CSV table of C-alpha atoms and ligand atoms in Angstrom, one decimal:
chain,number,residue,atom,x,y,z
A,277,MET,CA,17.3,23.4,89.5
A,278,SER,CA,19.4,20.6,91.1
A,279,GLU,CA,17.9,18.1,88.6
A,280,THR,CA,19.8,19.6,85.8
A,281,TRP,CA,23.2,19.6,87.6
A,282,ASN,CA,26.0,17.3,86.4
A,283,SER,CA,27.6,14.9,88.8
A,284,ARG,CA,30.4,17.0,90.1
A,285,THR,CA,28.0,19.8,91.0
A,286,LYS,CA,25.7,17.3,92.8
A,287,LEU,CA,28.7,16.0,94.7
A,288,VAL,CA,29.5,19.4,96.1
A,289,HIS,CA,26.0,20.9,96.7
A,290,GLY,CA,23.5,18.0,96.7
A,291,GLY,CA,21.3,17.6,99.7
A,292,THR,CA,22.7,20.6,101.6
A,293,ARG,CA,20.6,21.7,104.6
A,294,ARG,CA,21.6,24.9,106.4
A,295,SER,CA,20.7,25.7,110.0
A,296,GLN,CA,19.7,29.2,111.2
A,297,TYR,CA,23.4,30.2,111.2
A,298,ASN,CA,23.8,29.6,107.4
A,299,GLU,CA,27.0,27.8,107.8
A,300,VAL,CA,29.1,27.1,104.6
A,301,SER,CA,30.4,23.7,105.5
A,302,GLU,CA,27.7,21.1,106.4
A,303,ALA,CA,26.9,21.0,110.1
A,304,ILE,CA,27.4,17.8,112.2
A,305,PHE,CA,24.1,17.4,114.1
A,306,LEU,CA,25.5,15.2,116.8
A,307,THR,CA,22.2,14.6,118.5
A,308,GLN,CA,20.2,11.5,119.2
A,309,GLY,CA,16.9,13.3,119.6
A,310,PHE,CA,14.8,16.3,118.6
A,311,VAL,CA,12.7,18.6,120.7
A,312,TYR,CA,9.0,19.0,119.9
A,313,GLU,CA,7.3,22.4,120.3
A,314,ASN,CA,4.5,20.7,122.2
A,315,ALA,CA,2.8,17.4,122.9
A,316,GLU,CA,0.6,17.8,119.8
A,317,GLN,CA,3.6,18.2,117.5
A,318,ALA,CA,5.2,15.0,119.0
A,319,GLU,CA,2.0,13.1,118.4
A,320,ALA,CA,1.7,14.4,114.8
A,321,ARG,CA,5.3,13.5,114.0
A,322,PHE,CA,4.9,9.9,115.2
A,323,ILE,CA,1.8,9.6,112.9
A,324,GLU,CA,3.6,11.0,109.9
A,325,THR,CA,7.2,12.3,109.6
A,326,GLY,CA,7.8,14.9,107.0
A,327,PRO,CA,11.0,15.0,104.9
A,328,ASP,CA,12.8,17.5,107.2
A,329,GLU,CA,11.3,16.3,110.4
A,330,PHE,CA,13.2,13.9,112.7
A,331,ILE,CA,12.3,11.8,115.7
A,332,TYR,CA,15.4,9.8,116.8
A,333,ALA,CA,18.8,9.3,115.2
A,334,ARG,CA,18.2,5.6,114.7
A,335,TYR,CA,15.4,6.6,112.3
A,336,GLY,CA,17.1,9.6,110.7
A,337,ASN,CA,19.2,12.7,111.4
A,338,PRO,CA,19.8,15.9,109.4
A,339,THR,CA,23.5,15.2,108.7
A,340,VAL,CA,22.7,11.6,107.7
A,341,ALA,CA,19.9,12.9,105.5
A,342,MET,CA,22.3,15.3,103.7
A,343,PHE,CA,24.6,12.3,102.9
A,344,GLU,CA,21.6,10.2,101.8
A,345,GLU,CA,20.3,12.8,99.5
A,346,ARG,CA,23.7,13.7,98.0
A,347,ILE,CA,24.5,10.1,97.1
A,348,ALA,CA,21.0,9.4,95.8
A,349,MET,CA,21.3,12.4,93.4
A,350,LEU,CA,24.6,11.1,92.2
A,351,GLU,CA,23.4,7.5,91.6
A,352,GLY,CA,20.1,8.6,90.1
A,353,ALA,CA,18.1,6.8,92.7
A,354,GLU,CA,14.8,8.0,94.2
A,355,ASP,CA,15.9,7.5,97.8
A,356,ALA,CA,18.6,6.2,100.0
A,357,PHE,CA,19.0,4.8,103.6
A,358,ALA,CA,22.5,5.2,105.2
A,359,THR,CA,23.8,2.4,107.4
A,360,ALA,CA,26.5,1.9,110.0
A,361,SER,CA,28.7,-0.1,107.6
A,362,GLY,CA,28.7,-1.7,104.2
A,363,MET,CA,27.7,-5.0,105.7
A,364,ALA,CA,24.7,-3.4,107.5
A,365,ALA,CA,23.7,-2.2,104.0
A,366,VAL,CA,24.1,-5.6,102.3
A,367,ASN,CA,22.3,-7.3,105.2
A,368,GLY,CA,19.6,-4.6,105.3
A,369,ALA,CA,18.9,-4.8,101.6
A,370,LEU,CA,18.5,-8.6,101.6
A,371,THR,CA,16.9,-9.3,105.0
A,372,SER,CA,14.4,-6.5,104.8
A,373,MET,CA,12.7,-8.0,101.7
A,374,LEU,CA,13.1,-11.7,102.2
A,375,LYS,CA,11.2,-14.3,104.2
A,376,ALA,CA,11.3,-18.1,104.8
A,377,GLY,CA,10.5,-20.0,101.6
A,378,ASP,CA,11.9,-17.3,99.2
A,379,HIS,CA,14.6,-18.1,96.7
A,380,VAL,CA,17.7,-16.0,95.9
A,381,VAL,CA,20.2,-16.4,93.1
A,382,SER,CA,23.7,-15.0,93.8
A,383,ALA,CA,27.0,-14.7,92.0
A,384,LYS,CA,29.5,-16.9,93.8
A,385,ALA,CA,32.4,-14.5,93.6
A,386,LEU,CA,31.7,-12.3,96.6
A,387,PHE,CA,33.4,-10.4,99.4
A,388,GLY,CA,33.8,-12.8,102.4
A,389,SER,CA,31.1,-11.3,104.6
A,390,CYS,CA,28.6,-11.0,101.7
A,391,LEU,CA,29.1,-14.7,101.1
A,392,TYR,CA,28.6,-15.4,104.8
A,393,ILE,CA,25.2,-13.6,104.8
A,394,LEU,CA,24.0,-15.5,101.7
A,395,GLU,CA,25.5,-18.9,102.6
A,396,ASN,CA,25.1,-19.0,106.4
A,397,ILE,CA,22.6,-16.5,107.6
A,398,LEU,CA,19.8,-16.3,105.1
A,399,THR,CA,19.7,-20.1,104.7
A,400,ARG,CA,19.3,-20.4,108.5
A,401,TYR,CA,16.0,-18.5,108.2
A,402,GLY,CA,14.7,-20.7,105.4
A,403,VAL,CA,15.8,-18.7,102.4
A,404,GLU,CA,17.1,-20.9,99.6
A,405,VAL,CA,20.2,-19.6,97.8
A,406,THR,CA,21.6,-20.8,94.5
A,407,PHE,CA,25.1,-19.7,93.5
A,408,VAL,CA,26.1,-19.2,89.9
A,409,ASP,CA,29.1,-18.0,87.9
A,410,GLY,CA,28.1,-14.4,87.7
A,411,THR,CA,29.7,-13.7,84.4
A,412,ASP,CA,27.7,-16.5,82.7
A,413,LEU,CA,24.2,-15.2,81.7
A,414,GLU,CA,23.1,-18.7,80.7
A,415,ALA,CA,23.8,-19.8,84.3
A,416,TRP,CA,21.6,-17.0,85.7
A,417,LYS,CA,18.9,-18.0,83.2
A,418,ALA,CA,19.0,-21.6,84.4
A,419,ALA,CA,19.0,-20.6,88.1
A,420,VAL,CA,16.1,-18.2,88.3
A,421,ARG,CA,12.6,-19.6,89.1
A,422,PRO,CA,9.1,-18.2,89.6
A,423,ASP,CA,9.7,-18.0,93.3
A,424,THR,CA,13.1,-16.2,92.9
A,425,LYS,CA,12.6,-13.0,94.9
A,426,ALA,CA,16.0,-11.4,94.5
A,427,VAL,CA,19.3,-11.7,92.7
A,428,PHE,CA,22.5,-10.5,94.2
A,429,PHE,CA,26.0,-9.8,92.8
A,430,GLU,CA,29.0,-7.5,93.1
A,431,SER,CA,29.2,-5.7,89.8
A,432,MET,CA,33.0,-6.0,89.9
A,433,SER,CA,34.1,-8.9,92.1
A,434,ASN,CA,36.6,-9.0,94.9
A,435,PRO,CA,39.5,-9.9,94.5
A,436,THR,CA,39.5,-11.4,91.0
A,437,LEU,CA,37.8,-8.3,89.4
A,438,GLU,CA,35.2,-10.1,87.2
A,439,VAL,CA,32.7,-7.7,85.7
A,440,ILE,CA,29.1,-8.7,85.7
A,441,ASP,CA,26.6,-7.6,83.1
A,442,ILE,CA,24.0,-5.6,85.1
A,443,ALA,CA,21.6,-5.1,82.2
A,444,GLY,CA,21.9,-8.7,81.1
A,445,VAL,CA,21.3,-10.1,84.6
A,446,ALA,CA,18.5,-7.5,85.2
A,447,GLN,CA,16.6,-8.7,82.1
A,448,ILE,CA,16.7,-12.3,83.3
A,449,ALA,CA,15.7,-11.4,86.9
A,450,HIS,CA,12.9,-9.1,85.9
A,451,ALA,CA,11.4,-11.8,83.7
A,452,VAL,CA,10.5,-13.7,86.9
A,453,GLY,CA,9.8,-10.6,88.9
A,454,ALA,CA,13.0,-10.7,91.0
A,455,VAL,CA,14.6,-7.6,92.6
A,456,VAL,CA,18.1,-6.9,91.3
A,457,ILE,CA,20.4,-6.0,94.2
A,458,VAL,CA,23.9,-4.9,93.2
A,459,ASP,CA,26.9,-4.4,95.6
A,460,ASN,CA,28.6,-1.7,93.6
A,461,VAL,CA,31.7,-1.0,95.8
A,462,PHE,CA,34.4,-1.7,93.2
A,463,SER,CA,32.5,0.1,90.4
A,464,THR,CA,32.3,3.2,92.7
A,465,PRO,CA,29.3,5.6,92.5
A,466,VAL,CA,31.3,7.8,90.1
A,467,PHE,CA,31.7,5.2,87.4
A,468,SER,CA,28.4,3.4,88.0
A,469,LYS,CA,25.2,3.8,86.1
A,470,ALA,CA,23.8,0.7,87.7
A,471,ILE,CA,20.2,2.0,88.2
A,472,GLU,CA,20.0,3.2,84.7
A,473,GLN,CA,21.3,-0.2,83.5
A,474,GLY,CA,18.5,-2.1,85.4
A,475,ALA,CA,19.6,-2.5,89.0
A,476,ASP,CA,16.6,-2.0,91.4
A,477,VAL,CA,18.7,-1.6,94.5
A,478,VAL,CA,22.4,-0.5,94.8
A,479,VAL,CA,24.5,-1.0,97.9
A,480,TYR,CA,27.8,0.6,98.8
A,481,SER,CA,30.3,0.3,101.6
A,482,ALA,CA,31.0,4.0,102.1
A,483,THR,CA,34.0,2.9,104.1
A,484,LYS,CA,35.8,2.5,100.8
A,485,HIS,CA,35.9,5.2,98.1
A,486,ILE,CA,33.2,7.5,99.6
A,487,ASP,CA,35.3,8.1,102.7
A,488,GLY,CA,38.4,7.6,100.6
A,489,GLN,CA,40.8,8.4,103.5
A,490,GLY,CA,40.4,5.3,105.7
A,491,ARG,CA,38.7,7.0,108.6
A,492,ALA,CA,35.1,5.8,109.2
A,493,LEU,CA,32.8,2.9,108.6
A,494,GLY,CA,29.5,3.5,106.7
A,495,GLY,CA,27.2,2.1,104.1
A,496,VAL,CA,24.1,3.0,102.0
A,497,ILE,CA,21.2,1.3,100.3
A,498,LEU,CA,19.8,3.1,97.2
A,499,GLY,CA,16.5,2.3,95.5
A,500,THR,CA,13.0,3.5,94.8
A,501,LYS,CA,11.1,5.6,97.4
A,502,ASP,CA,8.7,2.6,97.9
A,503,PHE,CA,11.6,0.1,98.5
A,504,ILE,CA,13.6,2.4,100.8
A,505,ARG,CA,10.8,3.9,102.9
A,506,GLY,CA,8.4,0.9,102.7
A,507,THR,CA,10.8,-2.1,103.0
A,508,VAL,CA,14.3,-1.0,104.1
A,509,GLU,CA,13.5,1.8,106.6
A,510,PRO,CA,11.1,-0.2,108.8
A,511,TYR,CA,13.7,-3.0,109.0
A,512,LEU,CA,16.7,-0.8,109.8
A,513,LYS,CA,15.0,1.6,112.1
A,514,HIS,CA,13.9,-1.2,114.4
A,515,THR,CA,17.1,-3.3,114.1
A,516,GLY,CA,19.5,-0.5,114.7
A,517,GLY,CA,21.9,-0.3,111.7
A,518,ALA,CA,21.9,3.5,111.6
A,519,LEU,CA,24.9,5.5,110.4
A,520,SER,CA,26.3,7.8,113.1
A,521,PRO,CA,25.9,11.6,112.3
A,522,PHE,CA,29.7,12.1,112.7
A,523,ASN,CA,30.4,9.3,110.2
A,524,ALA,CA,27.7,10.7,107.8
A,525,TRP,CA,29.6,14.0,107.9
A,526,VAL,CA,32.9,12.3,107.0
A,527,MET,CA,31.1,10.6,104.1
A,528,LEU,CA,29.3,13.8,103.0
A,529,LYS,CA,32.6,15.6,102.8
A,530,GLY,CA,34.2,12.5,101.1
A,531,LEU,CA,31.6,12.8,98.3
A,532,GLU,CA,32.8,16.4,97.5
A,533,THR,CA,36.2,15.0,96.3
A,534,ILE,CA,35.3,11.5,95.2
A,535,ALA,CA,35.1,12.2,91.5
A,536,LEU,CA,38.6,13.7,91.5
A,537,ARG,CA,40.0,11.0,93.6
A,538,VAL,CA,38.7,7.9,91.9
A,539,ASN,CA,39.4,9.3,88.4
A,540,ALA,CA,43.0,9.8,89.4
A,541,GLN,CA,43.2,6.4,91.1
A,542,ALA,CA,41.7,4.6,88.1
A,543,GLU,CA,44.1,6.4,85.8
A,544,THR,CA,47.1,5.3,87.9
A,545,ALA,CA,45.7,1.8,88.1
A,546,GLN,CA,45.5,1.7,84.3
A,547,THR,CA,49.1,2.9,84.0
A,548,LEU,CA,50.3,0.3,86.5
A,549,ALA,CA,48.4,-2.5,84.9
A,550,GLU,CA,49.6,-1.7,81.4
A,551,ALA,CA,53.2,-1.4,82.6
A,552,LEU,CA,53.2,-4.6,84.7
A,553,GLU,CA,51.2,-6.9,82.4
A,554,GLY,CA,53.6,-9.6,81.1
A,555,HIS,CA,56.2,-8.9,83.8
A,556,PRO,CA,58.2,-12.2,84.2
A,557,ALA,CA,57.4,-12.4,87.9
A,558,LEU,CA,53.6,-12.4,87.2
A,559,GLU,CA,51.4,-15.4,86.4
A,560,ARG,CA,48.4,-13.0,85.7
A,561,THR,CA,47.7,-9.3,85.8
A,562,LEU,CA,44.0,-8.8,86.5
A,563,TYR,CA,42.6,-5.3,85.8
A,564,PRO,CA,39.2,-4.7,84.1
A,565,GLY,CA,40.7,-1.7,82.1
A,566,LEU,CA,43.2,-4.0,80.3
A,567,ALA,CA,42.2,-4.9,76.7
A,568,THR,CA,43.1,-8.5,77.6
A,569,HIS,CA,40.5,-8.6,80.5
A,570,ALA,CA,37.8,-11.2,79.8
A,571,GLN,CA,35.0,-8.6,80.3
A,572,ASN,CA,36.8,-5.5,78.9
A,573,ALA,CA,33.9,-4.9,76.3
A,574,LEU,CA,31.5,-4.7,79.3
A,575,VAL,CA,33.9,-2.2,81.0
A,576,GLN,CA,33.5,0.0,78.0
A,577,SER,CA,29.7,-0.1,77.9
A,578,GLN,CA,28.9,-0.4,81.6
A,579,LEU,CA,31.7,1.7,83.2
A,580,GLY,CA,32.5,4.2,80.5
A,581,GLY,CA,35.9,2.4,80.0
A,582,LYS,CA,37.0,2.9,83.6
A,583,GLY,CA,38.6,-0.2,85.0
A,584,GLY,CA,38.3,0.9,88.6
A,585,THR,CA,40.9,1.6,91.3
A,586,VAL,CA,41.9,-1.9,92.2
A,587,LEU,CA,44.2,-4.4,90.3
A,588,SER,CA,45.1,-7.9,91.3
A,589,LEU,CA,48.6,-9.4,90.7
A,590,ASP,CA,49.1,-13.2,90.7
A,591,ILE,CA,52.8,-13.6,91.6
A,592,LYS,CA,54.8,-16.6,90.4
A,593,GLY,CA,56.0,-18.8,93.3
A,594,GLY,CA,52.8,-18.9,95.4
A,595,LYS,CA,52.4,-17.7,99.0
A,596,GLU,CA,56.1,-17.4,99.8
A,597,ALA,CA,56.7,-15.2,96.7
A,598,ALA,CA,53.6,-13.1,97.4
A,599,PHE,CA,54.8,-12.5,101.0
A,600,ARG,CA,58.3,-11.5,99.8
A,601,PHE,CA,56.5,-9.1,97.4
A,602,LEU,CA,54.4,-7.6,100.2
A,603,ASN,CA,57.3,-7.3,102.6
A,604,ALA,CA,59.4,-5.5,100.0
A,605,LEU,CA,56.9,-2.8,99.3
A,606,THR,CA,57.9,0.6,100.8
A,607,ILE,CA,55.1,2.9,99.8
A,608,PRO,CA,51.8,0.9,99.9
A,609,VAL,CA,50.7,-0.4,103.3
A,610,ILE,CA,49.7,-4.0,104.0
A,611,SER,CA,46.1,-3.8,105.1
A,612,ASN,CA,42.7,-4.9,104.0
A,613,ASN,CA,40.7,-1.7,103.2
A,614,LEU,CA,40.5,-0.3,99.7
A,615,GLY,CA,39.6,2.9,98.0
A,616,ASP,CA,42.0,4.8,100.4
A,617,ALA,CA,44.3,7.7,99.4
A,618,LYS,CA,47.1,5.4,100.5
A,619,SER,CA,47.8,2.4,98.3
A,620,ILE,CA,47.0,-0.8,100.1
A,621,ALA,CA,48.2,-4.3,99.3
A,622,THR,CA,46.3,-7.4,100.6
A,623,HIS,CA,46.9,-11.1,100.4
A,624,PRO,CA,43.3,-12.4,100.1
A,625,ALA,CA,44.0,-16.1,100.5
A,626,THR,CA,45.4,-15.6,104.1
A,627,THR,CA,43.3,-12.6,105.2
A,628,THR,CA,40.0,-11.4,103.6
A,629,HIS,CA,39.2,-14.8,102.1
A,630,GLN,CA,41.0,-17.0,104.6
A,631,ARG,CA,37.7,-18.6,105.7
A,632,LEU,CA,37.0,-20.1,102.3
A,633,SER,CA,37.8,-23.8,101.7
A,634,ASP,CA,40.7,-24.7,99.4
A,635,GLU,CA,38.2,-25.9,96.8
A,636,GLN,CA,36.3,-22.6,97.0
A,637,LYS,CA,39.6,-20.6,96.6
A,638,VAL,CA,40.6,-22.6,93.5
A,639,ASP,CA,37.1,-22.2,92.1
A,640,LEU,CA,37.2,-18.5,92.6
A,641,GLY,CA,40.7,-18.0,91.3
A,642,ILE,CA,42.0,-16.9,94.7
A,643,SER,CA,45.5,-18.5,94.2
A,644,PRO,CA,48.2,-18.5,96.8
A,645,GLY,CA,50.2,-15.9,94.8
A,646,LEU,CA,47.3,-13.4,94.4
A,647,VAL,CA,47.8,-9.9,95.8
A,648,ARG,CA,45.0,-7.4,95.6
A,649,PHE,CA,46.3,-3.9,95.1
A,650,SER,CA,44.1,-0.9,95.9
A,651,VAL,CA,45.7,2.1,94.1
A,652,GLY,CA,46.0,5.3,96.1
A,653,LEU,CA,46.7,8.9,95.2
A,654,GLU,CA,50.5,8.6,95.3
A,655,ASP,CA,52.6,9.5,92.3
A,656,PRO,CA,52.2,6.8,89.6
A,657,GLN,CA,55.9,6.6,88.8
A,658,ASP,CA,56.8,6.2,92.5
A,659,LEU,CA,54.3,3.4,92.7
A,660,LEU,CA,55.5,1.7,89.5
A,661,ALA,CA,59.2,1.8,90.7
A,662,ASP,CA,58.1,0.4,94.1
A,663,LEU,CA,56.0,-2.4,92.6
A,664,THR,CA,58.7,-3.3,90.1
A,665,ALA,CA,61.4,-3.6,92.8
A,666,ALA,CA,59.1,-5.7,94.9
A,667,LEU,CA,58.3,-8.0,92.0
A,668,GLU,CA,62.0,-8.5,91.6
A,669,ALA,CA,62.4,-9.2,95.3
A,670,SER,CA,59.5,-11.7,95.1
A,671,GLN,CA,61.5,-14.0,92.9
A,672,ALA,CA,64.8,-13.9,94.9
B,835,PLP,C1,34.2,-3.8,102.1
B,835,PLP,C2,33.1,-4.3,101.3
B,835,PLP,C3,31.9,-4.6,102.0
B,835,PLP,C4,31.6,-4.4,103.4
B,835,PLP,O1,31.8,-3.0,103.8
B,835,PLP,P1,32.1,-2.6,105.3
B,835,PLP,O2,31.9,-1.1,105.3
B,835,PLP,O3,33.5,-3.1,105.6
B,835,PLP,O4,31.1,-3.3,106.2
B,835,PLP,C5,30.8,-5.2,101.2
B,835,PLP,N1,31.0,-5.4,99.9
B,835,PLP,C6,32.2,-5.2,99.3
B,835,PLP,C7,32.3,-5.5,97.8
B,835,PLP,C8,33.3,-4.6,100.0
B,835,PLP,O5,34.4,-4.4,99.3
């Protein structure tokens, strides 16, 4: 029956497991271990673990399993493995399947820690990584080789919001037998159809829109049953990147409201981007939902026309003007999370992307005036008034 459910029904009921008390709200199984009826049952479970059988919370837990099943249903993936953070998911997806001598092609516009894994960690273990402009399919074509084992990209990049053609890259990668791993945070599991469009593995930081209220860290890797159980699970269960049952419960309850939240946030983001585009204090207004965005056609086909919940504003006058803008905001908070109910403003050049060299920042469009703005659930007109006043203050 659940196979015929639409997304919003899956988000509320998917994966639910009830204890003998038949509770309505999902239980938090805050337990590390599980009792066996007898020694024979313990032996049998270590030989083969059934779908609702558990051994140890580093391997699996009923609350975590509810979260995994619910998000897998939404994404249209066969299976999922939940992780302690988004970075544990990115690292788990890549490291579990790669070995020395393998080749990886990655988009160069990446979240700082993703870049660190590809540039500094994988290479230390003998994996060769080629970076390309992710929006250029010819560059992907030129970079893949017969020994390319994986391609990696953020479907919508942070913080410049480039949109990458999942189906286009997947076709190129699959031609050489490479696995397509997509970090889909900015696209959100609500707007994404990444698996349907050719991604083999989808990764989320659940810390962002899935929690949606800035409380807990978490992540998830989605893919085929073979990849999740055969490749990811052995790696993660032995290296310890498991999601805590409490955090899994936060994420599980977050999924119940995610569609309502991200649709409202994307609608406000669209309103703000349209209202602010062309403002005299702005060098550029970056929002995938704008008709002027370089990949807007892809936003229509890949994301159902939804531009996401984040916009980036390049303020005239560089760092000083950007700081005046940030300090003049009264509703959004200055922080570095995103996808929260509270609007959050970030200055990537001095915080999330501080580690990059000046050349890398220029290359990636992370200019001194760039402010990333994660749109929350506040009233759109209140936000617009606050942003407009802060833009004026930025030029003072
Ligand atoms: C935040 C983020 C991550 C890392 O997630 P954590 O939960 O903070 O570990 C990875 N990729 C992208 C695109 C992100 O925005």
